[in-house]
Every structure is written in C-alpha cells, then in structure tokens.
Amino acid sequence: MIYENPLAYVLGLEGLALLRSFTGEHDRAFVDARVAEIRALLDDESLADAAVEVARVGTVDGYRVWSRTYDGPNSAFALDEPVIGEILNGLPPGTSLDAGCGTGRIAAVLSQRGHQVVGVDSSPEMLDLARVRVPDGEFRLGELSELPVADGAVDLVVCCLALTHVPDLRPVMAQFARVLRPGGHLVISDVHPERVARGSIPPVRLPDGTAGRLESYRHSAGDCLRAALPVGLQVRRCEEPFIPSTEPSGETDRRANGPGPWEVWPWSLAALVPEAAAAADRGVPAEIIWHFQLTGP
C-alpha cells in the first residue's frame, strides 16, 4: 500500500521551493512567505486527517479500468506526438512494432504513414480498442519483457508511455534490440523521472471503490542508457518537453477548497500552494523522448 498524505505533499513542494531559494533563485520575501505558508499549512484542519491508503495496481488490472477513458483528454499526448512525428518524418515506411500499444494511438499514426503495424500490449481491453482503431494492424497479447515477435522482424519499434511501469529496463531494451533489424530505429517516450518523483502516477478507482495507482518506477536517463548501449542501441536524439508554464494568479483559499478529490491529486494539491509549486516545478520537463538506432552486425 501507498500512504498518500496531502499535507506531506504540499510541504514537500514548499521544501523544493526553499531549496531553489537557497541557491539564489528567489529573494528573502519569497523565503519568508514560504515559511509563513508552512506554518499555516501545519495548522490547516482540512489537511490534518486527509491522508489516503492507496493500492499498487498492476498494469493488466489498472488498464482494464483505465481503457474506458484513456484516450482523452490526456495531456501527455500533446507533448510526445510532435517530437515523434518529427522523428518519423526522417524514416521510410516499413514494418513497425508499437510496443505497449494501448488503444493504438501510435499504431494509427504509423499506419497512416504507410507502415505495416504490429502492436503488442498486456491489456486485452486496450488491444480490443486498438483493433477497432487500426483495422489493418496486427495486435498481439504480450509483455514488453518477452515480445511475441520474431528476431529481426521489424524496422522500427515505438514505445510510448509504457516503460515507467517496467521495474527493470534491461530485459525490455534487450527485447527491442532482438526484434529490430540491423540499422533499425527505436523511439521511446515516457513520463520524465522528475515528474514521477513528484507524483505523476496514473490513478485508478478499482471496481470495489479502492483507490489505486498503477505500478510505476522512476528510471533516470542513466538507467535508460545503461540498458540500451550494451545491446547495440545508439542514441540519435533525446528531447525533454515541458508543460507550458503558468504563473500563479491570486491567493488560494485552502479552507474553502481543501485538498480536492483524490482522483485529481497531486494536481489539486499543487494548487493549494501555487507559488511554491511554480517555483518547485520551473524548468522540470514533463516527458523524456529518445531516438535510438541499432548498430549493424
């Protein structure tokens, strides 16, 4: 179980903001305001008993629930699709694997560009939606760590917003290298590890009403490279897109609003301390996008 205490979260944001102040990003008035806000938060009765015990939910069970609403609105799509599109513009159509294909969002993009598409996912419910979305694709049930695809069968692998659910990147990168032909390309997008550390983990409400979060892991850029380079995957590009910044406007009445419903944590929690949240998040990317190429024999 995960113990989610909204008071701990907002105090963490205050702490991150104060650390950035300590290195000269903000002045004394900002620091004094943060310390005063911390004192007020500690006295805020709406946060005192708002903690929630949250279950860790595996991807099969979690995406069974999330499949009904996964496609929208989902702000992550607007961040990775422009970069992925630029990369695909430089690659010829071929046989492509959408690994962790979900509802077929990227499979549809590939199909529209003339690729012969194979999709793999561990969620039967997501695969059902992908088959409707991309009727000319071939979709298979399987795990990223054991892809049901032959050696050297594809020219391109795309894996979007899936690796954060994988505990160890090494067997997955080895699978990507195995199914690629020499010279083939791998494109990955995922939640940025700094966002995972800030609680950007999908919530799901289980059928019995239990609050749950999809099992998620924080993989640094170094983790990705240490998994990719030994299997012959060489970096061609890396991008870290940002969520457009919005400065806080006006004061938030915490007593009136409280921490908000659990389903919108941590976003509603950040809104309780907008100045601290803006300072803590400034310059922190939302996603990380990689382009690798498999070296020849």
Tab-separated table of C-alpha atoms in Angstrom:
chain	number	residue	atom	x	y	z
A	1	MET	CA	0.000	0.000	0.000
A	2	ILE	CA	0.993	3.622	-0.577
A	3	TYR	CA	0.366	6.196	2.155
A	4	GLU	CA	-0.591	9.473	0.471
A	5	ASN	CA	-0.713	12.397	2.883
A	6	PRO	CA	-1.657	15.682	1.184
A	7	LEU	CA	-0.014	17.708	3.924
A	8	ALA	CA	3.256	15.869	3.285
A	9	TYR	CA	2.941	16.595	-0.437
A	10	VAL	CA	2.430	20.337	-0.095
A	11	LEU	CA	5.197	20.562	2.497
A	12	GLY	CA	7.429	18.744	0.013
A	13	LEU	CA	6.657	21.366	-2.624
A	14	GLU	CA	7.474	24.095	-0.119
A	15	GLY	CA	10.755	22.337	0.617
A	16	LEU	CA	11.703	22.108	-3.058
A	17	ALA	CA	10.918	25.799	-3.487
A	18	LEU	CA	13.051	26.679	-0.472
A	19	LEU	CA	15.964	24.610	-1.764
A	20	ARG	CA	15.872	26.575	-5.014
A	21	SER	CA	15.763	29.780	-2.990
A	22	PHE	CA	18.880	28.641	-1.135
A	23	THR	CA	20.812	28.659	-4.417
A	24	GLY	CA	19.754	32.211	-5.233
A	25	GLU	CA	16.682	31.795	-7.419
A	26	HIS	CA	14.406	33.737	-5.042
A	27	ASP	CA	14.721	36.573	-2.556
A	28	ARG	CA	14.132	36.941	1.168
A	29	ALA	CA	10.494	37.940	0.729
A	30	PHE	CA	9.818	34.684	-1.125
A	31	VAL	CA	11.527	32.648	1.603
A	32	ASP	CA	9.627	34.434	4.366
A	33	ALA	CA	6.364	33.802	2.509
A	34	ARG	CA	7.151	30.098	2.215
A	35	VAL	CA	7.952	29.741	5.917
A	36	ALA	CA	4.740	31.566	6.831
A	37	GLU	CA	2.772	29.354	4.464
A	38	ILE	CA	4.273	26.229	6.011
A	39	ARG	CA	3.114	27.382	9.449
A	40	ALA	CA	-0.396	27.958	8.070
A	41	LEU	CA	-0.413	24.535	6.410
A	42	LEU	CA	0.504	22.824	9.655
A	43	ASP	CA	-2.493	24.499	11.302
A	44	ASP	CA	-4.909	23.760	8.431
A	45	GLU	CA	-7.571	21.372	9.730
A	46	SER	CA	-8.695	20.433	6.201
A	47	LEU	CA	-5.313	18.727	5.677
A	48	ALA	CA	-4.928	17.200	9.125
A	49	ASP	CA	-6.873	13.965	8.518
A	50	ALA	CA	-6.999	13.769	4.720
A	51	ALA	CA	-4.433	11.000	4.167
A	52	VAL	CA	-5.412	8.036	1.983
A	53	GLU	CA	-4.154	4.445	1.786
A	54	VAL	CA	-3.700	3.635	-1.910
A	55	ALA	CA	-3.243	0.217	-3.513
A	56	ARG	CA	-0.481	-0.530	-6.011
A	57	VAL	CA	-2.235	-1.847	-9.123
A	58	GLY	CA	-0.624	-3.922	-11.860
A	59	THR	CA	-0.925	-2.831	-15.476
A	60	VAL	CA	-3.353	-5.574	-16.525
A	61	ASP	CA	-5.861	-4.721	-13.798
A	62	GLY	CA	-5.194	-0.999	-13.999
A	63	TYR	CA	-5.588	-0.651	-17.739
A	64	ARG	CA	-8.740	-2.769	-17.639
A	65	VAL	CA	-10.241	0.153	-15.717
A	66	TRP	CA	-8.381	2.978	-17.489
A	67	SER	CA	-9.052	1.696	-21.020
A	68	ARG	CA	-12.529	3.266	-20.929
A	69	THR	CA	-11.169	6.807	-20.557
A	70	TYR	CA	-7.515	6.532	-21.620
A	71	ASP	CA	-7.803	8.376	-24.917
A	72	GLY	CA	-8.987	11.661	-23.624
A	73	PRO	CA	-8.349	14.100	-22.506
A	74	ASN	CA	-4.720	13.047	-21.964
A	75	SER	CA	-2.266	15.961	-21.912
A	76	ALA	CA	0.731	13.662	-22.349
A	77	PHE	CA	-0.224	13.018	-25.977
A	78	ALA	CA	0.271	16.658	-26.955
A	79	LEU	CA	3.826	16.550	-25.633
A	80	ASP	CA	5.214	13.454	-27.344
A	81	GLU	CA	3.346	13.406	-30.656
A	82	PRO	CA	5.084	16.447	-32.254
A	83	VAL	CA	8.557	15.071	-31.474
A	84	ILE	CA	7.670	11.546	-32.538
A	85	GLY	CA	6.239	12.961	-35.752
A	86	GLU	CA	9.498	14.784	-36.492
A	87	ILE	CA	11.494	11.588	-35.987
A	88	LEU	CA	9.133	9.543	-38.158
A	89	ASN	CA	9.396	12.154	-40.905
A	90	GLY	CA	13.020	11.099	-41.351
A	91	LEU	CA	12.301	7.373	-41.557
A	92	PRO	CA	10.911	5.384	-44.507
A	93	PRO	CA	7.769	3.246	-44.074
A	94	GLY	CA	8.443	-0.323	-43.092
A	95	THR	CA	7.370	-2.992	-40.640
A	96	SER	CA	6.842	-1.297	-37.291
A	97	LEU	CA	6.153	-2.529	-33.775
A	98	ASP	CA	4.071	-0.419	-31.406
A	99	ALA	CA	5.274	-1.895	-28.101
A	100	GLY	CA	2.846	-1.270	-25.277
A	101	CYS	CA	0.415	-0.080	-27.925
A	102	GLY	CA	-2.524	0.597	-25.620
A	103	THR	CA	-5.539	1.755	-27.597
A	104	GLY	CA	-3.497	2.079	-30.805
A	105	ARG	CA	-2.740	5.807	-30.672
A	106	ILE	CA	0.738	5.466	-32.210
A	107	ALA	CA	-0.214	2.427	-34.286
A	108	ALA	CA	-2.719	4.675	-36.066
A	109	VAL	CA	-0.021	7.283	-36.731
A	110	LEU	CA	2.277	4.622	-38.154
A	111	SER	CA	-0.454	3.086	-40.299
A	112	GLN	CA	-1.357	6.486	-41.741
A	113	ARG	CA	2.296	6.903	-42.741
A	114	GLY	CA	2.318	3.644	-44.673
A	115	HIS	CA	3.867	1.329	-42.098
A	116	GLN	CA	2.859	-2.301	-41.674
A	117	VAL	CA	1.978	-2.275	-37.974
A	118	VAL	CA	2.247	-4.901	-35.275
A	119	GLY	CA	1.009	-3.901	-31.821
A	120	VAL	CA	1.760	-5.650	-28.530
A	121	ASP	CA	0.161	-4.959	-25.165
A	122	SER	CA	-0.525	-6.845	-21.940
A	123	SER	CA	-4.077	-5.477	-21.632
A	124	PRO	CA	-6.773	-7.360	-23.587
A	125	GLU	CA	-9.150	-4.423	-23.150
A	126	MET	CA	-6.685	-1.951	-24.666
A	127	LEU	CA	-5.984	-4.344	-27.552
A	128	ASP	CA	-9.700	-4.592	-28.326
A	129	LEU	CA	-9.815	-0.818	-28.760
A	130	ALA	CA	-6.629	-0.808	-30.859
A	131	ARG	CA	-8.066	-3.383	-33.277
A	132	VAL	CA	-11.072	-1.148	-33.886
A	133	ARG	CA	-8.906	1.932	-34.268
A	134	VAL	CA	-6.388	0.350	-36.660
A	135	PRO	CA	-8.222	-2.448	-38.504
A	136	ASP	CA	-5.284	-3.133	-40.835
A	137	GLY	CA	-2.876	-3.660	-37.911
A	138	GLU	CA	-1.939	-6.952	-36.269
A	139	PHE	CA	-2.303	-6.897	-32.476
A	140	ARG	CA	-0.895	-9.465	-30.080
A	141	LEU	CA	-1.161	-10.024	-26.335
A	142	GLY	CA	2.252	-9.983	-24.693
A	143	GLU	CA	4.719	-8.444	-22.270
A	144	LEU	CA	7.454	-5.933	-23.126
A	145	SER	CA	9.991	-8.207	-21.458
A	146	GLU	CA	9.026	-11.131	-23.740
A	147	LEU	CA	7.729	-9.740	-27.012
A	148	PRO	CA	5.787	-12.193	-29.227
A	149	VAL	CA	7.764	-11.021	-32.276
A	150	ALA	CA	10.449	-12.883	-34.226
A	151	ASP	CA	14.120	-11.890	-34.183
A	152	GLY	CA	14.970	-9.124	-36.643
A	153	ALA	CA	11.369	-8.823	-37.811
A	154	VAL	CA	10.813	-5.047	-37.688
A	155	ASP	CA	12.426	-1.868	-38.960
A	156	LEU	CA	11.072	0.358	-36.209
A	157	VAL	CA	9.951	-0.011	-32.602
A	158	VAL	CA	7.928	2.732	-30.928
A	159	CYS	CA	7.146	2.534	-27.214
A	160	CYS	CA	5.143	5.371	-25.666
A	161	LEU	CA	4.269	5.998	-22.022
A	162	ALA	CA	4.860	2.377	-21.024
A	163	LEU	CA	8.378	1.954	-19.638
A	164	THR	CA	7.554	3.770	-16.416
A	165	HIS	CA	5.530	0.649	-15.497
A	166	VAL	CA	8.551	-1.639	-16.015
A	167	PRO	CA	10.714	-2.337	-12.942
A	168	ASP	CA	13.883	-3.164	-14.922
A	169	LEU	CA	14.663	-1.630	-18.329
A	170	ARG	CA	17.420	-4.065	-19.275
A	171	PRO	CA	15.330	-7.063	-20.418
A	172	VAL	CA	12.957	-4.745	-22.292
A	173	MET	CA	15.764	-2.962	-24.161
A	174	ALA	CA	17.235	-6.364	-24.990
A	175	GLN	CA	13.880	-7.371	-26.498
A	176	PHE	CA	13.716	-4.188	-28.559
A	177	ALA	CA	17.199	-4.870	-29.919
A	178	ARG	CA	16.308	-8.509	-30.630
A	179	VAL	CA	13.265	-7.766	-32.787
A	180	LEU	CA	14.913	-4.900	-34.710
A	181	ARG	CA	16.775	-5.442	-37.941
A	182	PRO	CA	20.342	-4.079	-38.038
A	183	GLY	CA	20.117	-0.349	-38.594
A	184	GLY	CA	16.544	-0.279	-37.281
A	185	HIS	CA	15.209	2.507	-35.106
A	186	LEU	CA	13.716	2.704	-31.626
A	187	VAL	CA	11.613	5.658	-30.443
A	188	ILE	CA	10.602	5.899	-26.789
A	189	SER	CA	8.539	8.451	-24.912
A	190	ASP	CA	7.818	8.321	-21.220
A	191	VAL	CA	6.933	10.346	-18.171
A	192	HIS	CA	10.034	12.236	-17.075
A	193	PRO	CA	11.616	10.713	-13.956
A	194	GLU	CA	11.414	14.054	-12.152
A	195	ARG	CA	7.648	14.068	-12.742
A	196	VAL	CA	7.334	10.505	-11.457
A	197	ALA	CA	9.160	11.685	-8.330
A	198	ARG	CA	6.567	14.458	-7.984
A	199	GLY	CA	3.666	12.016	-8.041
A	200	SER	CA	2.778	11.925	-11.738
A	201	ILE	CA	1.455	8.363	-11.482
A	202	PRO	CA	-1.910	7.392	-13.001
A	203	PRO	CA	-4.775	6.926	-10.512
A	204	VAL	CA	-7.419	4.248	-10.966
A	205	ARG	CA	-10.532	3.577	-8.919
A	206	LEU	CA	-10.964	-0.188	-8.676
A	207	PRO	CA	-14.420	-1.796	-9.082
A	208	ASP	CA	-14.817	-2.110	-5.301
A	209	GLY	CA	-14.075	1.602	-4.870
A	210	THR	CA	-10.487	1.157	-3.687
A	211	ALA	CA	-8.121	3.978	-4.637
A	212	GLY	CA	-5.164	2.701	-6.635
A	213	ARG	CA	-2.110	3.853	-8.548
A	214	LEU	CA	-0.622	1.973	-11.479
A	215	GLU	CA	2.692	0.398	-10.547
A	216	SER	CA	5.294	2.942	-11.668
A	217	TYR	CA	9.049	3.233	-11.427
A	218	ARG	CA	11.400	6.168	-11.689
A	219	HIS	CA	14.027	5.485	-14.390
A	220	SER	CA	16.766	8.074	-14.793
A	221	ALA	CA	18.303	8.915	-18.156
A	222	GLY	CA	21.336	6.953	-16.996
A	223	ASP	CA	19.198	3.878	-16.354
A	224	CYS	CA	17.926	4.067	-19.923
A	225	LEU	CA	21.411	4.409	-21.384
A	226	ARG	CA	22.837	1.616	-19.255
A	227	ALA	CA	20.108	-0.666	-20.618
A	228	ALA	CA	20.334	0.466	-24.246
A	229	LEU	CA	24.015	0.852	-25.052
A	230	PRO	CA	25.167	-2.703	-24.180
A	231	VAL	CA	22.636	-4.224	-26.622
A	232	GLY	CA	23.798	-2.052	-29.530
A	233	LEU	CA	21.251	0.763	-29.330
A	234	GLN	CA	22.969	4.073	-30.020
A	235	VAL	CA	21.477	7.460	-29.182
A	236	ARG	CA	20.385	9.596	-32.114
A	237	ARG	CA	18.264	12.150	-30.262
A	238	CYS	CA	16.907	12.988	-26.816
A	239	GLU	CA	14.232	15.593	-26.035
A	240	GLU	CA	12.670	16.674	-22.751
A	241	PRO	CA	9.486	18.643	-23.495
A	242	PHE	CA	7.985	20.936	-20.891
A	243	ILE	CA	4.438	21.662	-19.861
A	244	PRO	CA	3.836	25.327	-20.722
A	245	SER	CA	4.429	27.251	-17.504
A	246	THR	CA	1.632	29.199	-15.862
A	247	GLU	CA	2.373	31.638	-13.088
A	248	PRO	CA	0.105	31.574	-10.024
A	249	SER	CA	-2.658	34.154	-10.031
A	250	GLY	CA	-4.236	35.280	-6.774
A	251	GLU	CA	-4.472	33.592	-3.419
A	252	THR	CA	-5.950	30.138	-2.857
A	253	ASP	CA	-8.425	29.711	-0.004
A	254	ARG	CA	-7.332	26.364	1.385
A	255	ARG	CA	-10.094	26.243	3.970
A	256	ALA	CA	-12.717	26.700	1.248
A	257	ASN	CA	-11.203	24.256	-1.237
A	258	GLY	CA	-9.376	21.687	0.867
A	259	PRO	CA	-7.181	19.114	-0.869
A	260	GLY	CA	-9.783	18.293	-3.529
A	261	PRO	CA	-10.917	14.792	-4.565
A	262	TRP	CA	-8.273	12.074	-4.501
A	263	GLU	CA	-8.580	11.404	-8.262
A	264	VAL	CA	-7.018	14.791	-9.045
A	265	TRP	CA	-4.127	14.517	-6.607
A	266	PRO	CA	-1.357	15.732	-6.916
A	267	TRP	CA	-2.597	18.482	-9.281
A	268	SER	CA	-5.187	19.861	-6.875
A	269	LEU	CA	-2.630	19.688	-4.072
A	270	ALA	CA	-0.177	21.834	-6.026
A	271	ALA	CA	-2.950	24.387	-6.434
A	272	LEU	CA	-3.053	24.795	-2.642
A	273	VAL	CA	0.453	26.283	-2.713
A	274	PRO	CA	0.684	27.828	-6.186
A	275	GLU	CA	3.794	29.967	-5.650
A	276	ALA	CA	5.751	27.105	-4.096
A	277	ALA	CA	4.560	24.666	-6.796
A	278	ALA	CA	5.542	27.042	-9.602
A	279	ALA	CA	8.996	27.541	-8.098
A	280	ALA	CA	9.494	23.809	-7.462
A	281	ASP	CA	8.440	22.821	-10.994
A	282	ARG	CA	10.065	25.593	-13.013
A	283	GLY	CA	12.409	24.048	-15.573
A	284	VAL	CA	11.368	20.460	-14.798
A	285	PRO	CA	10.464	18.542	-18.014
A	286	ALA	CA	7.213	16.616	-18.299
A	287	GLU	CA	8.441	13.795	-20.553
A	288	ILE	CA	11.615	12.324	-21.969
A	289	ILE	CA	11.760	11.154	-25.593
A	290	TRP	CA	14.573	9.030	-27.035
A	291	HIS	CA	15.560	8.047	-30.558
A	292	PHE	CA	17.956	5.100	-30.755
A	293	GLN	CA	19.333	3.176	-33.721
A	294	LEU	CA	20.535	-0.414	-33.649
A	295	THR	CA	24.086	-0.770	-34.873
A	296	GLY	CA	24.804	-3.177	-37.724
A	297	PRO	CA	26.161	-6.720	-37.337
